[in-house]
PDB file of C-alpha atoms and ligand atoms in Angstrom:
ATOM      1  CA  MET Q  13      88.243 121.543  80.359  1.00  0.00           C
ATOM      2  CA  LYS Q  14      86.205 121.143  83.500  1.00  0.00           C
ATOM      3  CA  ARG Q  15      87.733 118.837  86.135  1.00  0.00           C
ATOM      4  CA  LEU Q  16      85.688 115.670  86.668  1.00  0.00           C
ATOM      5  CA  VAL Q  17      86.755 113.588  89.670  1.00  0.00           C
ATOM      6  CA  ILE Q  18      85.434 110.067  90.231  1.00  0.00           C
ATOM      7  CA  LEU Q  19      85.593 107.989  93.428  1.00  0.00           C
ATOM      8  CA  SER Q  20      84.940 104.368  92.483  1.00  0.00           C
ATOM      9  CA  GLY Q  21      84.553 101.127  94.409  1.00  0.00           C
ATOM     10  CA  ALA Q  22      83.911  97.430  93.925  1.00  0.00           C
ATOM     11  CA  GLY Q  23      80.419  98.043  92.526  1.00  0.00           C
ATOM     12  CA  ILE Q  24      81.791  99.388  89.224  1.00  0.00           C
ATOM     13  CA  SER Q  25      83.496  96.037  88.604  1.00  0.00           C
ATOM     14  CA  ALA Q  26      80.520  93.916  89.700  1.00  0.00           C
ATOM     15  CA  GLU Q  27      79.072  93.702  86.186  1.00  0.00           C
ATOM     16  CA  SER Q  28      82.449  92.466  84.939  1.00  0.00           C
ATOM     17  CA  GLY Q  29      81.986  89.469  87.251  1.00  0.00           C
ATOM     18  CA  ILE Q  30      84.174  90.603  90.178  1.00  0.00           C
ATOM     19  CA  LYS Q  31      82.438  90.224  93.527  1.00  0.00           C
ATOM     20  CA  THR Q  32      81.987  93.239  95.752  1.00  0.00           C
ATOM     21  CA  PHE Q  33      82.939  92.992  99.430  1.00  0.00           C
ATOM     22  CA  ARG Q  34      79.824  93.696 101.462  1.00  0.00           C
ATOM     23  CA  ASP Q  35      76.906  92.824  99.174  1.00  0.00           C
ATOM     24  CA  MET Q  36      75.039  89.522  99.422  1.00  0.00           C
ATOM     25  CA  GLY Q  37      77.501  86.775  98.452  1.00  0.00           C
ATOM     26  CA  GLY Q  38      80.341  89.285  98.674  1.00  0.00           C
ATOM     27  CA  LEU Q  39      83.992  88.444  99.359  1.00  0.00           C
ATOM     28  CA  TRP Q  40      83.758  89.240 103.071  1.00  0.00           C
ATOM     29  CA  GLU Q  41      81.026  86.600 103.458  1.00  0.00           C
ATOM     30  CA  GLU Q  42      83.395  83.938 102.195  1.00  0.00           C
ATOM     31  CA  HIS Q  43      86.611  85.048 103.857  1.00  0.00           C
ATOM     32  CA  ASP Q  44      87.480  86.397 107.290  1.00  0.00           C
ATOM     33  CA  VAL Q  45      88.713  89.870 106.352  1.00  0.00           C
ATOM     34  CA  MET Q  46      91.307  89.855 109.163  1.00  0.00           C
ATOM     35  CA  ASP Q  47      92.730  86.532 107.916  1.00  0.00           C
ATOM     36  CA  VAL Q  48      93.320  87.709 104.342  1.00  0.00           C
ATOM     37  CA  ALA Q  49      93.524  91.530 104.516  1.00  0.00           C
ATOM     38  CA  SER Q  50      95.498  92.468 107.645  1.00  0.00           C
ATOM     39  CA  PRO Q  51      99.171  92.464 108.719  1.00  0.00           C
ATOM     40  CA  GLU Q  52      98.220  90.123 111.583  1.00  0.00           C
ATOM     41  CA  GLY Q  53      96.631  87.661 109.133  1.00  0.00           C
ATOM     42  CA  TRP Q  54      99.791  87.796 107.013  1.00  0.00           C
ATOM     43  CA  GLU Q  55     102.006  86.975 110.013  1.00  0.00           C
ATOM     44  CA  ARG Q  56      99.656  84.135 111.006  1.00  0.00           C
ATOM     45  CA  ASP Q  57      99.393  82.421 107.600  1.00  0.00           C
ATOM     46  CA  LYS Q  58     101.199  83.912 104.594  1.00  0.00           C
ATOM     47  CA  GLU Q  59     100.213  81.050 102.281  1.00  0.00           C
ATOM     48  CA  LEU Q  60      96.504  81.619 102.972  1.00  0.00           C
ATOM     49  CA  VAL Q  61      96.908  85.309 102.091  1.00  0.00           C
ATOM     50  CA  LEU Q  62      99.014  84.625  98.979  1.00  0.00           C
ATOM     51  CA  ASN Q  63      96.415  82.127  97.727  1.00  0.00           C
ATOM     52  CA  PHE Q  64      93.559  84.590  98.318  1.00  0.00           C
ATOM     53  CA  TYR Q  65      95.196  87.206  96.099  1.00  0.00           C
ATOM     54  CA  ASN Q  66      96.431  84.589  93.598  1.00  0.00           C
ATOM     55  CA  ALA Q  67      92.814  83.549  93.045  1.00  0.00           C
ATOM     56  CA  ARG Q  68      91.740  87.183  92.504  1.00  0.00           C
ATOM     57  CA  ARG Q  69      94.687  87.806  90.178  1.00  0.00           C
ATOM     58  CA  LYS Q  70      93.825  84.661  88.174  1.00  0.00           C
ATOM     59  CA  GLN Q  71      90.192  85.836  87.863  1.00  0.00           C
ATOM     60  CA  LEU Q  72      91.430  89.166  86.464  1.00  0.00           C
ATOM     61  CA  LEU Q  73      92.649  87.257  83.393  1.00  0.00           C
ATOM     62  CA  ASP Q  74      89.065  86.123  82.674  1.00  0.00           C
ATOM     63  CA  VAL Q  75      87.189  89.415  83.106  1.00  0.00           C
ATOM     64  CA  LYS Q  76      87.072  92.630  81.106  1.00  0.00           C
ATOM     65  CA  PRO Q  77      85.997  96.250  81.608  1.00  0.00           C
ATOM     66  CA  ASN Q  78      82.240  96.862  81.385  1.00  0.00           C
ATOM     67  CA  GLN Q  79      80.280  99.781  79.935  1.00  0.00           C
ATOM     68  CA  GLY Q  80      80.698 101.681  83.201  1.00  0.00           C
ATOM     69  CA  HIS Q  81      84.494 101.651  82.920  1.00  0.00           C
ATOM     70  CA  LEU Q  82      84.257 102.478  79.191  1.00  0.00           C
ATOM     71  CA  VAL Q  83      82.011 105.528  79.764  1.00  0.00           C
ATOM     72  CA  LEU Q  84      84.505 106.988  82.255  1.00  0.00           C
ATOM     73  CA  ALA Q  85      87.300 106.561  79.711  1.00  0.00           C
ATOM     74  CA  GLU Q  86      85.139 108.192  77.030  1.00  0.00           C
ATOM     75  CA  LEU Q  87      84.441 111.202  79.245  1.00  0.00           C
ATOM     76  CA  GLU Q  88      88.121 112.165  78.837  1.00  0.00           C
ATOM     77  CA  LYS Q  89      87.049 113.639  75.463  1.00  0.00           C
ATOM     78  CA  TYR Q  90      84.979 116.268  77.270  1.00  0.00           C
ATOM     79  CA  PHE Q  91      86.549 116.642  80.732  1.00  0.00           C
ATOM     80  CA  ASP Q  92      89.873 116.555  82.573  1.00  0.00           C
ATOM     81  CA  VAL Q  93      89.135 113.244  84.319  1.00  0.00           C
ATOM     82  CA  ASN Q  94      90.803 111.897  87.473  1.00  0.00           C
ATOM     83  CA  ILE Q  95      89.706 108.526  88.853  1.00  0.00           C
ATOM     84  CA  ILE Q  96      90.376 107.762  92.519  1.00  0.00           C
ATOM     85  CA  THR Q  97      89.595 104.075  92.977  1.00  0.00           C
ATOM     86  CA  GLN Q  98      89.465 101.793  95.976  1.00  0.00           C
ATOM     87  CA  ASN Q  99      89.622  98.873  93.535  1.00  0.00           C
ATOM     88  CA  VAL Q 100      92.779  96.821  93.159  1.00  0.00           C
ATOM     89  CA  ASP Q 101      91.768  95.486  89.727  1.00  0.00           C
ATOM     90  CA  ASN Q 102      93.115  97.116  86.534  1.00  0.00           C
ATOM     91  CA  LEU Q 103      89.801  97.489  84.694  1.00  0.00           C
ATOM     92  CA  HIS Q 104      89.848 101.313  84.629  1.00  0.00           C
ATOM     93  CA  GLU Q 105      93.236 101.289  82.889  1.00  0.00           C
ATOM     94  CA  ARG Q 106      92.173  98.477  80.541  1.00  0.00           C
ATOM     95  CA  ALA Q 107      89.110 100.563  79.579  1.00  0.00           C
ATOM     96  CA  GLY Q 108      91.476 103.385  78.553  1.00  0.00           C
ATOM     97  CA  SER Q 109      91.336 105.734  81.532  1.00  0.00           C
ATOM     98  CA  SER Q 110      94.622 107.648  81.703  1.00  0.00           C
ATOM     99  CA  LYS Q 111      94.623 109.082  85.247  1.00  0.00           C
ATOM    100  CA  VAL Q 112      93.807 106.386  87.814  1.00  0.00           C
ATOM    101  CA  LEU Q 113      94.942 106.581  91.444  1.00  0.00           C
ATOM    102  CA  HIS Q 114      94.683 103.280  93.367  1.00  0.00           C
ATOM    103  CA  LEU Q 115      94.112 104.127  97.030  1.00  0.00           C
ATOM    104  CA  HIS Q 116      94.146 100.518  98.241  1.00  0.00           C
ATOM    105  CA  GLY Q 117      96.911  99.117  96.035  1.00  0.00           C
ATOM    106  CA  GLU Q 118      97.006  96.974  92.884  1.00  0.00           C
ATOM    107  CA  LEU Q 119      96.555  93.242  92.345  1.00  0.00           C
ATOM    108  CA  THR Q 120      99.105  93.218  89.505  1.00  0.00           C
ATOM    109  CA  LYS Q 121     101.898  94.435  91.807  1.00  0.00           C
ATOM    110  CA  VAL Q 122     103.832  92.881  94.709  1.00  0.00           C
ATOM    111  CA  ARG Q 123     106.444  94.248  97.072  1.00  0.00           C
ATOM    112  CA  SER Q 124     109.039  93.240  99.639  1.00  0.00           C
ATOM    113  CA  GLU Q 125     107.408  92.469 102.975  1.00  0.00           C
ATOM    114  CA  ASN Q 126     110.312  94.351 104.611  1.00  0.00           C
ATOM    115  CA  ASN Q 127     110.507  97.377 102.306  1.00  0.00           C
ATOM    116  CA  GLU Q 128     107.342  99.005 100.916  1.00  0.00           C
ATOM    117  CA  ASP Q 129     109.410 100.869  98.323  1.00  0.00           C
ATOM    118  CA  LEU Q 130     110.566  97.673  96.580  1.00  0.00           C
ATOM    119  CA  ILE Q 131     107.515  97.265  94.327  1.00  0.00           C
ATOM    120  CA  TYR Q 132     107.331  94.987  91.264  1.00  0.00           C
ATOM    121  CA  GLU Q 133     104.852  94.675  88.369  1.00  0.00           C
ATOM    122  CA  LEU Q 134     103.826  91.031  87.923  1.00  0.00           C
ATOM    123  CA  ASP Q 135     103.616  89.267  84.523  1.00  0.00           C
ATOM    124  CA  HIS Q 136     102.062  86.132  86.002  1.00  0.00           C
ATOM    125  CA  TRP Q 137      99.226  85.510  88.485  1.00  0.00           C
ATOM    126  CA  GLU Q 138     100.762  83.146  91.060  1.00  0.00           C
ATOM    127  CA  VAL Q 139     103.001  84.310  93.912  1.00  0.00           C
ATOM    128  CA  LYS Q 140     104.335  81.552  96.153  1.00  0.00           C
ATOM    129  CA  LEU Q 141     106.002  81.262  99.547  1.00  0.00           C
ATOM    130  CA  GLY Q 142     109.732  81.634  98.889  1.00  0.00           C
ATOM    131  CA  ASP Q 143     109.301  84.157  96.079  1.00  0.00           C
ATOM    132  CA  THR Q 144     111.566  86.955  97.215  1.00  0.00           C
ATOM    133  CA  ALA Q 145     112.386  90.590  96.468  1.00  0.00           C
ATOM    134  CA  GLU Q 146     115.908  91.890  95.756  1.00  0.00           C
ATOM    135  CA  ASP Q 147     116.381  92.359  99.519  1.00  0.00           C
ATOM    136  CA  GLY Q 148     115.774  88.637 100.001  1.00  0.00           C
ATOM    137  CA  ALA Q 149     112.459  89.224 101.782  1.00  0.00           C
ATOM    138  CA  GLN Q 150     109.225  87.393 100.956  1.00  0.00           C
ATOM    139  CA  LEU Q 151     107.073  89.067  98.334  1.00  0.00           C
ATOM    140  CA  ARG Q 152     103.658  90.211  99.592  1.00  0.00           C
ATOM    141  CA  PRO Q 153     100.654  91.646  97.691  1.00  0.00           C
ATOM    142  CA  HIS Q 154     100.933  95.421  97.021  1.00  0.00           C
ATOM    143  CA  ILE Q 155      97.594  95.956  98.738  1.00  0.00           C
ATOM    144  CA  VAL Q 156      96.632  98.299 101.594  1.00  0.00           C
ATOM    145  CA  TRP Q 157      95.382  96.039 104.364  1.00  0.00           C
ATOM    146  CA  PHE Q 158      93.131  96.972 107.255  1.00  0.00           C
ATOM    147  CA  GLY Q 159      95.172  98.754 109.889  1.00  0.00           C
ATOM    148  CA  GLU Q 160      97.761  99.937 107.349  1.00  0.00           C
ATOM    149  CA  ALA Q 161      98.368 103.523 106.201  1.00  0.00           C
ATOM    150  CA  VAL Q 162      96.906 104.769 102.908  1.00  0.00           C
ATOM    151  CA  PRO Q 163      99.955 106.497 101.385  1.00  0.00           C
ATOM    152  CA  LEU Q 164      98.078 108.242  98.538  1.00  0.00           C
ATOM    153  CA  ILE Q 165      95.247 109.747 100.611  1.00  0.00           C
ATOM    154  CA  THR Q 166      96.733 113.265 100.666  1.00  0.00           C
ATOM    155  CA  THR Q 167      97.183 113.282  96.891  1.00  0.00           C
ATOM    156  CA  ALA Q 168      93.603 112.044  96.521  1.00  0.00           C
ATOM    157  CA  ALA Q 169      92.266 114.781  98.808  1.00  0.00           C
ATOM    158  CA  GLU Q 170      94.107 117.435  96.773  1.00  0.00           C
ATOM    159  CA  ILE Q 171      92.510 116.081  93.576  1.00  0.00           C
ATOM    160  CA  CYS Q 172      89.051 116.208  95.214  1.00  0.00           C
ATOM    161  CA  GLN Q 173      89.612 119.830  96.255  1.00  0.00           C
ATOM    162  CA  GLN Q 174      90.048 120.689  92.537  1.00  0.00           C
ATOM    163  CA  ALA Q 175      86.810 119.016  91.389  1.00  0.00           C
ATOM    164  CA  ASP Q 176      84.267 120.944  89.298  1.00  0.00           C
ATOM    165  CA  ILE Q 177      82.070 117.834  89.200  1.00  0.00           C
ATOM    166  CA  PHE Q 178      82.314 114.788  91.512  1.00  0.00           C
ATOM    167  CA  ILE Q 179      80.993 111.277  90.872  1.00  0.00           C
ATOM    168  CA  VAL Q 180      80.715 108.484  93.460  1.00  0.00           C
ATOM    169  CA  VAL Q 181      80.139 105.093  91.830  1.00  0.00           C
ATOM    170  CA  GLY Q 182      79.921 101.586  93.291  1.00  0.00           C
ATOM    171  CA  THR Q 183      81.204 102.177  96.800  1.00  0.00           C
ATOM    172  CA  SER Q 184      79.322 101.729 100.095  1.00  0.00           C
ATOM    173  CA  LEU Q 185      81.566 104.418 101.642  1.00  0.00           C
ATOM    174  CA  ASN Q 186      82.095 102.175 104.659  1.00  0.00           C
ATOM    175  CA  VAL Q 187      85.885 102.380 104.659  1.00  0.00           C
ATOM    176  CA  TYR Q 188      87.903 105.380 105.822  1.00  0.00           C
ATOM    177  CA  PRO Q 189      89.858 107.438 104.969  1.00  0.00           C
ATOM    178  CA  ALA Q 190      88.499 106.884 101.401  1.00  0.00           C
ATOM    179  CA  ALA Q 191      84.903 107.581 102.444  1.00  0.00           C
ATOM    180  CA  GLY Q 192      85.982 110.948 103.874  1.00  0.00           C
ATOM    181  CA  LEU Q 193      87.195 112.247 100.512  1.00  0.00           C
ATOM    182  CA  ILE Q 194      83.720 113.586  99.738  1.00  0.00           C
ATOM    183  CA  ASP Q 195      84.300 116.232 102.420  1.00  0.00           C
ATOM    184  CA  TYR Q 196      87.142 117.725 100.344  1.00  0.00           C
ATOM    185  CA  VAL Q 197      84.892 118.381  97.344  1.00  0.00           C
ATOM    186  CA  PRO Q 198      84.103 122.123  96.970  1.00  0.00           C
ATOM    187  CA  GLN Q 199      80.533 123.081  97.924  1.00  0.00           C
ATOM    188  CA  SER Q 200      80.127 124.528  94.426  1.00  0.00           C
ATOM    189  CA  ALA Q 201      80.726 121.149  92.764  1.00  0.00           C
ATOM    190  CA  PRO Q 202      77.643 119.000  92.046  1.00  0.00           C
ATOM    191  CA  ILE Q 203      77.980 115.418  93.334  1.00  0.00           C
ATOM    192  CA  TYR Q 204      76.441 112.482  91.463  1.00  0.00           C
ATOM    193  CA  LEU Q 205      76.000 109.136  93.244  1.00  0.00           C
ATOM    194  CA  ILE Q 206      75.549 106.021  91.104  1.00  0.00           C
ATOM    195  CA  ASP Q 207      74.539 103.017  93.178  1.00  0.00           C
ATOM    196  CA  PRO Q 208      71.542 100.675  93.005  1.00  0.00           C
ATOM    197  CA  SER Q 209      71.222 100.651  96.774  1.00  0.00           C
ATOM    198  CA  ASP Q 210      69.736 103.495  98.740  1.00  0.00           C
ATOM    199  CA  PHE Q 211      71.973 105.238 101.272  1.00  0.00           C
ATOM    200  CA  LYS Q 212      72.356 108.775 102.602  1.00  0.00           C
ATOM    201  CA  LEU Q 213      75.479 110.889 102.319  1.00  0.00           C
ATOM    202  CA  SER Q 214      76.711 113.846 104.394  1.00  0.00           C
ATOM    203  CA  ARG Q 215      76.328 116.087 101.337  1.00  0.00           C
ATOM    204  CA  LYS Q 216      73.437 116.794  98.966  1.00  0.00           C
ATOM    205  CA  VAL Q 217      73.851 114.493  95.969  1.00  0.00           C
ATOM    206  CA  HIS Q 218      72.050 113.637  92.738  1.00  0.00           C
ATOM    207  CA  HIS Q 219      71.421 109.914  93.278  1.00  0.00           C
ATOM    208  CA  ILE Q 220      71.077 107.881  90.075  1.00  0.00           C
ATOM    209  CA  GLN Q 221      69.862 104.698  91.736  1.00  0.00           C
ATOM    210  CA  GLU Q 222      71.046 102.307  89.054  1.00  0.00           C
ATOM    211  CA  LYS Q 223      73.898  99.949  88.252  1.00  0.00           C
ATOM    212  CA  ALA Q 224      77.153 101.449  86.989  1.00  0.00           C
ATOM    213  CA  THR Q 225      76.656 100.469  83.336  1.00  0.00           C
ATOM    214  CA  THR Q 226      73.253 102.121  82.845  1.00  0.00           C
ATOM    215  CA  GLY Q 227      73.735 104.835  85.484  1.00  0.00           C
ATOM    216  CA  LEU Q 228      76.982 106.159  83.971  1.00  0.00           C
ATOM    217  CA  GLU Q 229      75.459 106.129  80.479  1.00  0.00           C
ATOM    218  CA  LYS Q 230      72.627 108.298  81.795  1.00  0.00           C
ATOM    219  CA  LEU Q 231      75.064 110.617  83.562  1.00  0.00           C
ATOM    220  CA  LYS Q 232      77.163 110.957  80.404  1.00  0.00           C
ATOM    221  CA  GLU Q 233      74.047 112.122  78.530  1.00  0.00           C
ATOM    222  CA  LEU Q 234      73.352 114.609  81.314  1.00  0.00           C
ATOM    223  CA  LEU Q 235      76.905 115.977  81.444  1.00  0.00           C
ATOM    224  CA  VAL Q 236      77.748 115.967  77.728  1.00  0.00           C
ATOM    225  CA  VAL Q 237      74.437 116.603  76.022  1.00  0.00           C
ATOM    226  CA  GLY Q 238      73.049 118.520  78.988  1.00  0.00           C
TER     227      GLY Q 238
HETATM  228  N1  APR O 314      76.814  99.108  89.928  1.00  0.00           N
HETATM  229  C1  APR O 314      77.047 100.112  90.845  1.00  0.00           C
HETATM  230  N2  APR O 314      77.144  99.887  92.185  1.00  0.00           N
HETATM  231  C2  APR O 314      76.964  98.617  92.609  1.00  0.00           C
HETATM  232  C3  APR O 314      76.709  97.534  91.723  1.00  0.00           C
HETATM  233  C4  APR O 314      76.636  97.833  90.321  1.00  0.00           C
HETATM  234  N3  APR O 314      76.408  96.887  89.414  1.00  0.00           N
HETATM  235  N4  APR O 314      76.596  96.379  92.464  1.00  0.00           N
HETATM  236  C5  APR O 314      76.766  96.752  93.771  1.00  0.00           C
HETATM  237  N5  APR O 314      76.982  98.090  93.850  1.00  0.00           N
HETATM  238  C6  APR O 314      77.248  98.901  95.044  1.00  0.00           C
HETATM  239  C7  APR O 314      76.648  98.393  96.338  1.00  0.00           C
HETATM  240  O1  APR O 314      75.311  98.833  96.514  1.00  0.00           O
HETATM  241  C8  APR O 314      77.592  98.995  97.377  1.00  0.00           C
HETATM  242  O2  APR O 314      77.174 100.299  97.768  1.00  0.00           O
HETATM  243  O3  APR O 314      78.639  98.883  95.246  1.00  0.00           O
HETATM  244  C9  APR O 314      78.924  99.087  96.629  1.00  0.00           C
HETATM  245  C10 APR O 314      79.965  98.030  97.032  1.00  0.00           C
HETATM  246  O4  APR O 314      80.353  98.290  98.352  1.00  0.00           O
HETATM  247  P1  APR O 314      81.505  97.415  99.052  1.00  0.00           P
HETATM  248  O5  APR O 314      81.304  95.996  98.754  1.00  0.00           O
HETATM  249  O6  APR O 314      81.530  97.855 100.473  1.00  0.00           O
HETATM  250  O7  APR O 314      82.833  97.836  98.285  1.00  0.00           O
HETATM  251  P2  APR O 314      83.744  99.166  98.474  1.00  0.00           P
HETATM  252  O8  APR O 314      82.950 100.323  98.937  1.00  0.00           O
HETATM  253  O9  APR O 314      84.531  99.323  97.228  1.00  0.00           O
HETATM  254  O10 APR O 314      84.745  98.678  99.654  1.00  0.00           O
HETATM  255  C11 APR O 314      85.704  99.585 100.107  1.00  0.00           C
HETATM  256  O11 APR O 314      86.628  97.948 101.578  1.00  0.00           O
HETATM  257  O12 APR O 314      86.992  95.749 101.752  1.00  0.00           O
HETATM  258  C12 APR O 314      87.617  96.933 101.604  1.00  0.00           C
HETATM  259  O13 APR O 314      89.693  97.518 100.642  1.00  0.00           O
HETATM  260  C13 APR O 314      88.417  97.015 100.331  1.00  0.00           C
HETATM  261  O14 APR O 314      88.495  98.784  98.697  1.00  0.00           O
HETATM  262  C14 APR O 314      87.640  98.032  99.503  1.00  0.00           C
HETATM  263  C15 APR O 314      86.949  98.865 100.552  1.00  0.00           C
END
């Protein structure tokens, strides 16, 4: 099977009702990113940060995968599919995708604030001050914050180097090192960009200027039916 690698961002979850970060009315318009998504913000006000992610985790209970997520899961019938996502939601997995790498962490997990290897899967949405890990340290969201390392970036780059076909969907490619992954894709691999907004990339791409739901349906026709 040909290797299909997808780099996804907040835009693929927009039609499920999850706000993106930088679009009009996006999360970063409502919240100071350095208050809720940085180690400094965490040290300043842990309760503010916990409540920010509690609200997003609670919302996850009310949303479901959209046709965009479902198409990517369906493509596993025809391709060896790897999804590299910047999203911390679990909609790719809930749509049935089997190989999903979360570059920026996962909402449904927490970890010790003193030991990044003590990671726990949550079965509830609310994490409070005083909730501790087995080392007695406060639990923090298992999310990669601005200024923190991206532990899985090397694995992601290796996956991109193996791509026969590469798809970029729903990301503004503003955030590095994720945005740099496109440079690891072999020159021989066609790149498809699915995004309603118009922006230029460093590589020649086939831009399907549509939303994820309709754009991925079109791409599936192109790739499967040909
Ligand atoms: N379908 C497809 N793409 C869409 C849709 C849609 N329905 N709606 C919006 N988009 C596109 C926008 O045009 C934009 O290019 O999705 C992109 C969203 O970009 P951002 O909000 O910047 O989100 P993302 O690229 O995922 O952010 C990267 O930044 O804030 C950090 O850690 C956070 O993982 C996140 C990272």
